Short mmCIF file of C-alpha atoms in Angstrom, two decimals:
data_model
loop_
_atom_site.label_atom_id
_atom_site.label_comp_id
_atom_site.label_asym_id
_atom_site.label_seq_id
_atom_site.Cartn_x
_atom_site.Cartn_y
_atom_site.Cartn_z
CA MET A 291 120.83 114.94 104.21
CA ALA A 292 118.74 115.28 107.32
CA GLU A 293 120.20 118.62 108.28
CA GLN A 294 119.09 122.13 107.51
CA ASN A 295 120.87 125.21 108.91
CA GLY A 296 122.79 122.85 111.18
CA LYS A 297 119.57 121.52 112.68
CA SER A 298 118.39 118.00 112.14
CA LYS A 299 115.09 117.67 110.29
CA THR A 300 114.36 114.35 111.95
CA LYS A 301 114.65 115.11 115.62
CA LEU A 302 112.40 112.34 116.88
CA LEU A 303 113.78 109.72 114.50
CA ASP A 304 117.33 110.58 115.53
CA GLU A 305 116.48 109.18 118.97
CA LEU A 306 116.22 105.78 117.32
CA GLU A 307 119.87 105.95 116.29
CA LYS A 308 121.03 106.01 119.88
CA GLY A 309 122.09 102.87 121.71
CA PRO A 310 124.12 99.86 120.63
CA TRP A 311 121.39 98.04 118.70
CA PRO A 312 120.66 98.08 114.98
CA SER A 313 118.68 101.09 113.82
CA PHE A 314 116.56 101.30 110.70
CA VAL A 315 116.95 105.08 110.77
CA ARG A 316 120.74 104.78 110.64
CA GLU A 317 120.48 102.18 107.85
CA ILE A 318 118.15 104.32 105.75
CA LYS A 319 120.36 107.40 106.21
CA LYS A 320 123.40 105.36 105.16
CA THR A 321 121.63 104.46 101.92
CA SER A 322 120.92 108.08 100.98
CA ASP A 323 123.82 108.26 98.50
CA VAL A 324 122.28 105.56 96.28
CA SER A 325 118.66 106.12 97.18
CA PRO A 326 117.26 109.59 96.49
CA THR A 327 113.97 108.78 98.22
CA CYS A 328 115.51 108.50 101.70
CA ASP A 329 115.02 112.08 102.88
CA ASP A 330 111.34 112.17 101.93
CA LEU A 331 110.82 108.72 103.43
CA LEU A 332 112.31 109.76 106.75
CA GLY A 333 110.65 113.17 106.52
CA GLN A 334 107.22 111.60 106.23
CA LEU A 335 107.95 109.23 109.12
CA GLU A 336 109.13 112.13 111.28
CA LEU A 337 105.85 113.88 110.51
CA SER A 338 103.98 110.71 111.54
CA TYR A 339 105.87 110.65 114.82
CA GLU A 340 105.13 114.32 115.45
CA GLU A 341 101.44 113.96 114.67
CA ARG A 342 101.13 110.41 115.99
CA LYS A 343 99.36 109.49 112.80
CA GLY A 344 100.30 107.24 109.87
CA HIS A 345 100.65 108.94 106.49
CA TRP A 346 100.45 105.90 104.24
CA LYS A 347 97.02 105.40 102.73
CA HIS A 348 95.72 101.90 103.22
CA GLY A 349 95.29 99.37 100.45
CA GLY A 350 96.50 100.40 97.03
CA ILE A 351 95.79 97.85 94.32
CA VAL A 352 98.66 97.51 91.92
CA GLY A 353 100.29 94.47 90.40
CA VAL A 354 101.83 92.80 87.40
CA MET A 355 99.92 91.07 84.62
CA GLY A 356 98.92 87.49 85.36
CA TYR A 357 99.49 87.75 89.09
CA GLY A 358 97.01 88.83 91.74
CA GLY A 359 99.63 89.33 94.43
CA GLY A 360 103.27 90.07 95.14
CA VAL A 361 102.98 93.85 95.04
CA ILE A 362 101.58 95.97 97.85
CA GLY A 363 100.37 99.40 96.80
CA ARG A 364 101.47 102.28 99.01
CA TYR A 365 100.58 105.92 98.52
CA SER A 366 101.43 108.89 100.68
CA ASP A 367 98.55 111.05 101.88
CA VAL A 368 100.87 114.07 101.93
CA PRO A 369 102.40 113.77 98.42
CA GLU A 370 102.85 117.54 97.97
CA GLN A 371 105.08 117.66 101.02
CA PHE A 372 107.03 114.48 100.17
CA PRO A 373 106.81 114.02 96.38
CA LYS A 374 109.54 111.36 96.21
CA VAL A 375 107.41 108.94 98.22
CA ALA A 376 104.05 109.84 96.64
CA HIS A 377 104.08 106.27 95.26
CA PHE A 378 106.05 103.87 97.40
CA HIS A 379 104.92 100.36 96.45
CA THR A 380 106.45 97.29 98.01
CA MET A 381 107.37 94.19 96.00
CA ARG A 382 107.79 90.80 97.63
CA VAL A 383 110.31 88.48 96.05
CA ASN A 384 110.29 84.74 96.72
CA GLN A 385 113.40 83.94 98.75
CA PRO A 386 115.42 80.79 98.15
CA SER A 387 114.86 77.90 100.61
CA GLY A 388 116.77 78.57 103.83
CA TRP A 389 117.85 82.03 102.56
CA PHE A 390 121.00 80.79 100.83
CA TYR A 391 122.38 83.22 98.25
CA THR A 392 125.52 83.61 96.25
CA SER A 393 126.96 87.11 96.53
CA ASP A 394 126.29 87.37 92.78
CA ALA A 395 122.59 86.79 93.36
CA LEU A 396 122.49 89.48 96.05
CA ARG A 397 124.27 91.94 93.77
CA THR A 398 121.81 91.14 90.98
CA LEU A 399 118.84 91.78 93.28
CA CYS A 400 120.26 95.04 94.60
CA GLY A 401 121.16 96.15 91.07
CA ILE A 402 117.62 95.55 89.85
CA TRP A 403 116.17 97.48 92.74
CA GLU A 404 118.53 100.42 92.41
CA ARG A 405 117.57 100.71 88.73
CA HIS A 406 113.81 100.41 89.27
CA GLY A 407 113.07 101.33 92.86
CA SER A 408 114.34 103.09 95.94
CA GLY A 409 117.24 100.69 96.44
CA LEU A 410 115.98 100.03 99.95
CA THR A 411 115.35 96.41 100.84
CA ASN A 412 114.23 94.51 103.88
CA MET A 413 116.04 91.19 104.21
CA HIS A 414 113.68 89.61 105.06
CA GLY A 415 110.01 90.19 105.85
CA SER A 416 108.42 88.10 108.58
CA THR A 417 106.96 85.66 106.04
CA GLY A 418 110.48 85.24 104.69
CA ASP A 419 110.32 87.12 101.41
CA ILE A 420 112.95 89.51 100.15
CA VAL A 421 111.14 92.83 100.45
CA PHE A 422 111.80 95.58 97.90
CA LEU A 423 110.64 98.86 99.40
CA GLY A 424 109.39 101.75 97.36
CA THR A 425 108.73 102.14 93.67
CA LYS A 426 106.29 103.72 91.24
CA THR A 427 103.53 101.92 89.37
CA ASP A 428 105.34 102.32 86.00
CA GLU A 429 108.38 100.45 87.31
CA LEU A 430 106.52 97.31 88.38
CA GLU A 431 106.48 95.45 85.05
CA PRO A 432 110.13 96.25 84.19
CA THR A 433 111.22 95.08 87.66
CA PHE A 434 109.22 91.89 87.30
CA ALA A 435 110.72 91.25 83.86
CA GLU A 436 114.27 91.66 85.20
CA LEU A 437 113.56 89.51 88.23
CA THR A 438 112.21 86.61 86.21
CA LYS A 439 115.12 86.90 83.80
CA ALA A 440 117.47 86.54 86.77
CA GLY A 441 115.59 83.45 87.97
CA PHE A 442 113.55 85.09 90.72
CA ASP A 443 109.79 85.26 91.12
CA LEU A 444 107.40 87.39 93.12
CA GLY A 445 106.18 86.11 96.48
CA GLY A 446 102.66 86.05 97.82
CA SER A 447 100.45 88.83 99.13
CA GLY A 448 96.75 89.02 99.79
CA SER A 449 94.50 86.04 100.40
CA CYS A 450 96.82 83.45 98.94
CA VAL A 451 99.42 80.84 99.87
CA ARG A 452 102.15 83.06 101.22
CA THR A 453 105.70 82.31 100.18
CA PRO A 454 106.64 79.09 102.04
CA SER A 455 109.76 79.33 104.17
CA ALA A 456 112.17 76.88 105.77
CA CYS A 457 114.97 76.89 108.30
CA VAL A 458 118.51 76.16 107.05
CA GLY A 459 117.82 72.49 107.78
CA PRO A 460 120.31 69.77 106.88
CA ALA A 461 122.43 72.29 104.94
CA ARG A 462 123.94 73.60 108.17
CA CYS A 463 122.24 71.97 111.12
CA GLU A 464 122.80 68.53 112.65
CA HIS A 465 119.38 68.55 114.34
CA ALA A 466 117.37 68.58 111.09
CA CYS A 467 114.97 65.63 111.09
CA TYR A 468 114.00 66.04 107.43
CA ASP A 469 115.11 68.02 104.39
CA THR A 470 113.34 71.33 105.05
CA LEU A 471 114.91 72.99 102.02
CA LYS A 472 113.56 70.40 99.62
CA LEU A 473 110.10 70.38 101.17
CA CYS A 474 109.89 74.18 101.05
CA ASN A 475 110.92 74.16 97.40
CA ASP A 476 108.48 71.35 96.55
CA LEU A 477 105.61 73.17 98.28
CA THR A 478 106.45 76.40 96.48
CA HIS A 479 106.34 74.63 93.12
CA ALA A 480 103.25 72.58 93.93
CA TYR A 481 101.21 75.64 94.90
CA GLN A 482 102.25 78.23 92.29
CA ASP A 483 98.64 78.89 91.31
CA GLU A 484 97.53 79.45 94.88
CA LEU A 485 100.63 81.59 95.56
CA HIS A 486 100.18 84.03 92.69
CA ARG A 487 96.42 84.11 92.27
CA PRO A 488 94.71 84.58 95.65
CA PRO A 489 91.84 82.06 95.94
CA PHE A 490 91.17 81.94 99.70
CA PRO A 491 89.21 83.72 102.43
CA TYR A 492 92.55 84.99 103.80
CA LYS A 493 96.29 84.23 103.84
CA PHE A 494 97.70 80.73 104.33
CA LYS A 495 101.28 80.20 105.46
CA PHE A 496 103.51 77.12 105.34
CA LYS A 497 106.68 76.96 107.40
CA CYS A 498 109.12 74.08 107.51
CA ALA A 499 111.24 73.70 110.65
CA GLY A 500 113.78 70.89 110.82
CA CYS A 501 113.44 70.14 114.53
CA PRO A 502 111.42 71.30 117.56
CA ASN A 503 113.80 74.23 118.09
CA ASP A 504 111.67 75.70 115.32
CA CYS A 505 114.02 78.39 114.04
CA VAL A 506 111.37 79.67 111.60
CA ALA A 507 108.79 80.06 114.40
CA ALA A 508 106.41 77.77 112.51
CA VAL A 509 104.46 76.98 115.66
CA ALA A 510 103.68 80.65 116.17
CA ARG A 511 103.16 82.00 112.67
CA ALA A 512 102.28 79.32 110.13
CA ASP A 513 98.79 78.14 109.34
CA LEU A 514 100.41 74.80 108.57
CA SER A 515 103.60 74.12 110.50
CA ILE A 516 105.78 71.18 109.49
CA ILE A 517 108.17 70.56 112.37
CA GLY A 518 110.86 67.87 112.29
CA ILE A 519 110.66 65.24 115.00
CA TRP A 520 111.91 61.72 115.78
CA LYS A 521 109.90 58.72 116.86
CA ASP A 522 112.48 56.48 118.54
CA GLU A 523 115.02 57.23 121.26
CA ILE A 524 117.45 60.12 121.63
CA GLN A 525 120.89 58.98 120.41
CA GLN A 526 123.24 59.11 123.33
CA ASP A 527 127.04 59.03 123.45
CA ASP A 528 128.00 58.25 127.07
CA ALA A 529 131.66 59.14 126.61
CA ALA A 530 130.68 62.59 125.31
CA VAL A 531 128.24 63.06 128.22
CA ALA A 532 131.12 62.33 130.63
CA GLU A 533 133.27 64.82 128.76
CA TYR A 534 130.65 67.57 129.23
CA ALA A 535 130.54 66.71 132.95
CA ALA A 536 134.34 66.77 133.19
CA LYS A 537 134.41 70.20 131.52
CA GLY A 538 132.16 71.56 134.25
CA LEU A 539 128.61 71.28 132.90
CA ASP A 540 126.28 70.71 135.85
CA ILE A 541 124.20 68.00 134.21
CA GLN A 542 121.84 67.61 137.14
CA LYS A 543 121.04 71.30 137.42
CA ASN A 544 121.32 72.50 133.84
CA VAL A 545 120.01 69.48 131.99
CA CYS A 546 117.94 67.10 134.14
CA GLU A 547 116.19 69.72 136.22
CA GLN A 548 115.37 71.80 133.15
CA CYS A 549 113.65 68.87 131.47
CA PRO A 550 109.92 69.74 131.34
CA SER A 551 108.80 66.11 131.70
CA LYS A 552 111.59 65.18 134.14
CA CYS A 553 112.44 62.14 132.08
CA MET A 554 116.21 62.20 132.72
CA ASN A 555 118.33 60.95 135.53
CA TRP A 556 122.04 61.65 136.22
CA ASP A 557 123.78 59.64 138.90
CA GLY A 558 127.10 61.44 138.56
CA LYS A 559 128.39 58.90 136.05
CA LYS A 560 125.63 57.85 133.73
CA LEU A 561 122.74 59.70 132.15
CA THR A 562 119.57 57.68 131.67
CA ILE A 563 116.67 58.95 129.63
CA GLU A 564 113.16 57.60 129.95
CA ASN A 565 112.41 58.13 126.28
CA LYS A 566 108.72 57.29 126.50
CA ASP A 567 108.26 60.36 128.71
CA CYS A 568 110.28 62.66 126.46
CA VAL A 569 108.22 65.52 125.00
CA ARG A 570 110.84 66.42 122.34
CA CYS A 571 111.57 69.84 123.83
CA MET A 572 115.20 69.77 122.59
CA HIS A 573 116.62 71.28 125.78
CA CYS A 574 119.04 68.44 126.60
CA ILE A 575 120.13 68.11 122.97
CA ASN A 576 120.80 71.86 122.78
CA ALA A 577 122.74 71.74 126.05
CA MET A 578 124.93 68.80 124.96
CA PRO A 579 124.87 68.68 121.15
CA LYS A 580 127.96 66.47 120.97
CA ALA A 581 126.52 63.90 123.36
CA LEU A 582 122.85 63.78 122.46
CA ARG A 583 121.19 63.76 119.06
CA PRO A 584 117.65 63.29 117.77
CA GLY A 585 116.73 59.63 117.18
CA LYS A 586 117.19 57.72 113.94
CA GLU A 587 113.55 57.30 112.97
CA ARG A 588 112.94 60.80 111.72
CA GLY A 589 110.12 62.68 110.07
CA ALA A 590 107.86 65.58 110.91
CA ALA A 591 104.82 66.52 112.93
CA ILE A 592 102.18 68.52 111.12
CA LEU A 593 100.47 71.26 113.13
CA ILE A 594 97.71 73.63 112.21
CA GLY A 595 96.29 77.00 113.04
CA SER A 596 98.84 79.48 114.34
CA LYS A 597 98.88 83.13 113.43
CA ALA A 598 100.21 86.48 114.57
CA PRO A 599 97.65 89.01 115.78
CA ILE A 600 95.95 91.12 113.11
CA VAL A 601 92.19 90.81 112.84
CA GLN A 602 92.01 88.73 116.03
CA GLY A 603 94.61 87.74 118.62
CA ALA A 604 97.58 85.43 118.23
CA LEU A 605 97.20 81.65 118.16
CA LEU A 606 99.69 78.80 118.47
CA SER A 607 99.49 75.66 116.35
CA SER A 608 97.81 72.45 117.45
CA VAL A 609 99.09 69.03 116.48
CA LEU A 610 97.20 67.57 113.54
CA ILE A 611 99.37 64.58 112.60
CA PRO A 612 101.91 63.59 115.28
CA PHE A 613 104.40 61.87 112.99
CA VAL A 614 104.90 61.45 109.25
CA PRO A 615 108.03 59.69 107.96
CA GLU A 616 110.13 61.96 105.74
CA ALA A 617 109.52 59.87 102.61
CA GLU A 618 105.75 60.30 102.91
CA LEU A 619 105.73 64.00 103.82
CA MET A 620 104.92 65.63 100.49
CA GLU A 621 102.26 63.09 99.58
CA THR A 622 100.60 63.39 103.00
CA LEU A 623 100.70 67.17 102.88
CA LYS A 624 99.11 67.35 99.44
CA GLU A 625 96.17 65.21 100.49
CA LEU A 626 95.78 66.94 103.84
CA VAL A 627 96.06 70.45 102.43
CA SER A 628 93.43 69.82 99.76
CA ARG A 629 90.98 68.67 102.44
CA ILE A 630 91.77 71.63 104.71
CA TRP A 631 91.37 74.13 101.88
CA GLU A 632 88.11 72.60 100.75
CA PHE A 633 86.62 73.05 104.22
CA TRP A 634 88.11 76.50 104.82
CA ASP A 635 87.00 77.70 101.36
CA GLU A 636 83.47 76.55 102.02
CA TYR A 637 83.03 77.76 105.60
CA GLY A 638 85.70 80.41 106.20
CA LYS A 639 84.46 83.97 106.53
CA ASN A 640 86.18 86.80 104.74
CA ARG A 641 89.55 87.43 106.45
CA GLU A 642 89.25 84.44 108.76
CA ARG A 643 92.42 82.37 109.17
CA VAL A 644 92.07 78.60 109.32
CA GLY A 645 92.99 78.61 113.04
CA GLU A 646 90.15 81.02 113.77
CA LEU A 647 87.74 78.89 111.78
CA ILE A 648 88.77 75.87 113.89
CA GLN A 649 88.13 77.87 117.05
CA ARG A 650 84.73 78.90 115.75
CA VAL A 651 83.50 75.46 114.64
CA GLY A 652 85.45 73.40 117.20
CA MET A 653 88.41 71.11 116.62
CA ALA A 654 86.21 67.99 116.76
CA ASN A 655 84.04 69.23 113.88
CA PHE A 656 87.09 70.30 111.92
CA LEU A 657 88.74 66.89 112.31
CA ASP A 658 85.52 65.25 111.27
CA ALA A 659 85.32 67.44 108.17
CA ILE A 660 88.85 66.66 107.00
CA GLY A 661 88.48 62.97 107.86
CA LEU A 662 91.10 62.69 110.61
CA ASP A 663 90.60 60.79 113.85
CA PRO A 664 91.41 62.60 117.09
CA ALA A 665 94.64 61.39 118.68
CA PRO A 666 96.02 61.81 122.21
CA GLU A 667 98.97 63.83 120.82
CA MET A 668 96.56 66.61 119.91
CA VAL A 669 96.09 67.61 123.55
CA THR A 670 98.80 68.72 125.99
CA ALA A 671 97.83 66.26 128.71
CA PRO A 672 94.86 63.94 129.26
CA ARG A 673 91.77 65.85 130.44
CA ASP A 674 93.82 69.02 130.13
CA ASN A 675 92.01 70.29 127.10
CA PRO A 676 88.52 68.97 126.63
CA TYR A 677 87.91 69.97 123.04
CA ILE A 678 87.60 66.36 122.00
CA PHE A 679 85.24 64.01 123.78
CA PHE A 680 86.21 60.39 123.47
CA ARG A 681 83.30 58.00 123.54
CA GLU A 682 83.29 55.55 126.38
CA GLU A 683 84.06 52.56 124.21
CA ALA A 684 87.00 54.35 122.58
CA ALA A 685 88.47 55.28 125.96
CA LYS A 686 88.93 51.64 126.91
CA MET B 135 91.98 113.98 91.88
CA PRO B 136 93.49 112.19 88.86
CA THR B 137 91.42 111.90 85.72
CA PHE B 138 91.47 109.19 83.09
CA GLU B 139 90.80 110.17 79.51
CA VAL B 140 90.01 107.78 76.68
CA ASN B 141 87.87 107.90 73.51
CA ASP B 142 86.86 111.51 74.31
CA HIS B 143 85.49 110.42 77.69
CA LYS B 144 86.82 111.81 80.93
CA TYR B 145 86.53 110.00 84.27
CA GLU B 146 87.51 110.90 87.78
CA VAL B 147 89.53 108.03 89.21
CA ASP B 148 91.55 107.26 92.34
CA GLU B 149 95.33 106.77 92.30
CA ASP B 150 94.94 103.14 91.18
CA GLY B 151 92.60 104.11 88.36
CA PHE B 152 89.33 102.98 89.93
CA LEU B 153 86.18 104.92 89.04
CA GLN B 154 85.42 107.47 91.74
CA GLU B 155 81.67 107.58 91.24
CA PRO B 156 80.42 104.01 90.86
CA GLY B 157 76.94 105.38 90.06
CA ILE B 158 77.90 106.68 86.59
CA TRP B 159 78.92 103.22 85.34
CA ASN B 160 77.58 101.84 82.08
CA GLU B 161 78.92 99.38 79.51
CA THR B 162 80.86 102.10 77.71
CA VAL B 163 82.75 102.73 80.94
CA ALA B 164 83.77 99.07 81.03
CA SER B 165 85.01 99.22 77.43
CA ASP B 166 86.93 102.42 78.15
CA PHE B 167 88.66 100.99 81.22
CA ALA B 168 89.46 97.68 79.46
CA THR B 169 92.38 99.30 77.67
CA THR B 170 94.25 99.89 80.94
CA GLU B 171 93.94 96.31 82.17
CA GLY B 172 95.25 94.38 79.18
CA VAL B 173 91.79 93.38 77.92
CA THR B 174 91.60 93.97 74.17
CA ASP B 175 88.22 92.53 73.34
CA LEU B 176 85.24 92.29 75.68
CA THR B 177 83.58 88.94 74.99
CA GLU B 178 80.43 87.38 76.37
CA ALA B 179 82.56 85.70 79.07
CA HIS B 180 83.95 89.06 80.18
CA TRP B 181 80.46 90.54 80.42
CA LYS B 182 79.24 87.61 82.47
CA VAL B 183 81.90 88.35 85.12
CA ILE B 184 81.43 92.12 84.92
CA HIS B 185 77.64 91.96 85.28
CA TYR B 186 77.89 89.49 88.14
CA LEU B 187 80.29 91.82 90.03
CA ARG B 188 78.17 94.83 89.24
CA ASN B 189 74.94 93.24 90.45
CA TYR B 190 76.56 91.89 93.60
CA TYR B 191 77.96 95.33 94.34
CA LEU B 192 74.62 97.04 93.81
CA GLN B 193 72.94 94.53 96.12
CA PHE B 194 75.50 94.33 98.93
CA GLY B 195 77.70 97.40 98.54
CA ILE B 196 80.96 95.41 98.46
CA ALA B 197 82.87 93.14 96.08
CA PRO B 198 82.17 89.41 96.49
CA MET B 199 84.76 86.94 97.78
CA ILE B 200 86.69 85.29 94.98
CA ARG B 201 85.23 81.85 95.68
CA LYS B 202 81.74 83.24 95.09
CA VAL B 203 82.79 84.81 91.80
CA CYS B 204 84.07 81.45 90.54
CA LYS B 205 81.04 79.54 91.79
CA GLU B 206 78.43 81.92 90.42
CA THR B 207 80.02 82.58 87.03
CA GLY B 208 81.22 79.01 86.52
CA PHE B 209 84.76 80.15 85.63
CA LYS B 210 87.79 78.64 87.32
CA LEU B 211 90.18 81.12 88.88
CA ASN B 212 92.81 80.70 86.16
CA GLU B 213 90.12 81.28 83.51
CA ILE B 214 89.26 84.57 85.21
CA TYR B 215 92.95 85.53 84.97
CA GLN B 216 92.87 84.63 81.26
CA LEU B 217 89.93 86.99 80.82
CA PHE B 218 91.35 89.70 83.08
CA PRO B 219 95.17 89.39 83.17
CA SER B 220 95.52 91.85 86.05
CA GLY B 221 93.21 89.68 88.13
CA PRO B 222 89.68 89.82 89.49
CA ALA B 223 90.32 92.55 92.07
CA LYS B 224 92.39 94.95 89.99
CA GLY B 225 91.03 94.09 86.54
CA ALA B 226 87.48 92.82 86.68
CA CYS B 227 86.33 95.07 89.53
CA LYS B 228 87.78 98.13 87.81
CA LEU B 229 85.91 97.36 84.58
CA ALA B 230 82.72 96.76 86.55
CA GLY B 231 83.09 100.23 88.06
CA LEU B 232 83.40 99.03 91.65
CA PRO B 233 85.31 101.14 94.15
CA LYS B 234 88.75 99.76 94.96
CA PRO B 235 88.30 96.46 96.85
CA THR B 236 89.83 96.54 100.29
CA GLY B 237 91.69 93.67 101.79
CA CYS B 238 94.78 92.76 103.65
CA VAL B 239 98.16 92.85 101.99
#
């Protein structure tokens, strides 16, 4: 496809096929037998690389009836040269919790997209959605009709609740401190209006991670991160610890000395953990999963304010509620989220994420507005981060 | 430049069907564009939203944030979607003759 008179038409892009790692150029070329748009797509990208200039126009507005999001309009600014990608809209499809599919479901999705679009997909976008790449305006409604018939729905785009996502949680992982899959599903259903009809100053993302390993990167990318955590002591199996030691694991060097709060001690026979100093970093549990497990009193910490860089720089989440038992999670979130949205809606500037708003007004004012008391867990270490001033009487 | 033809009127539009010259807007334009956005009958409620958007645009040169639209017109967001099924940005702004609203995907 990419050759003419024996010469490749995509000289610069071909460089990206070299090396042992995955290559989107190779993947797109491989799809060219089912997807007739591939050569124009790569052709336009090659032109962009040559000219060091993007050739997608910004901000098309297309969509399906009843929804204000889920479709991202893309138009080429060189349609005469690459007519097959003159329209190349993206559709976001709400992924199942934890990205579990039957092969039937995947075939159905691919079938729909080969009939109505380019056949190219991105599994998955960074928010978590299934991303259908490239179609024309006329195909949007038929695609949507087929998707809903097959039990799928569009995801979020624009200034809305973006499609919530969750790690695989208790379905495959022994560290999960709450049912991330259920919470993700419940959130998706609870906020259908806000997901499909953008009401906010900017996007709002929920991510549910089952433990502090945070496999969905909630702490870095979600406006509201729900991260599994335990309140009591790490469950310890001494026999299994000894087994790790016998098999050659240097517990002192690779476990105790790696502990950020130095709360562990290994005397060559017994491991003791000072649980009150544990910061829940997961390192020891990851190093000896058969010997150590999260405690029994499980739930989640709720954090606020992270984002990837777009309008302004990246932010990490701050703790908002240090621990919520699993049974109370959904109820707590609903109340909390309505207060956060009310404040953000009222005071947020256009395209200002909630984390940026908190930076602008100050965490103390934000907490005051949503009716939460400051707690020591909200700062890394005492006097380390002075964004909250405790009054003298409260400090005693 | 694409053109949009309806009821013997001809308009220059962008690729998403938004009016290219916001200055030529009048109520006939709104009625003409209604057909493309699933609006069959322009009621008093529709005009309230359209005129609000139009006036805001003439004053500030941009489309208002959605929260302002709801607050000023008194319609809830889902009521605006009932009036304009393709939504406030794609539907209502197009009928009000605003240039395509920008925003993040």
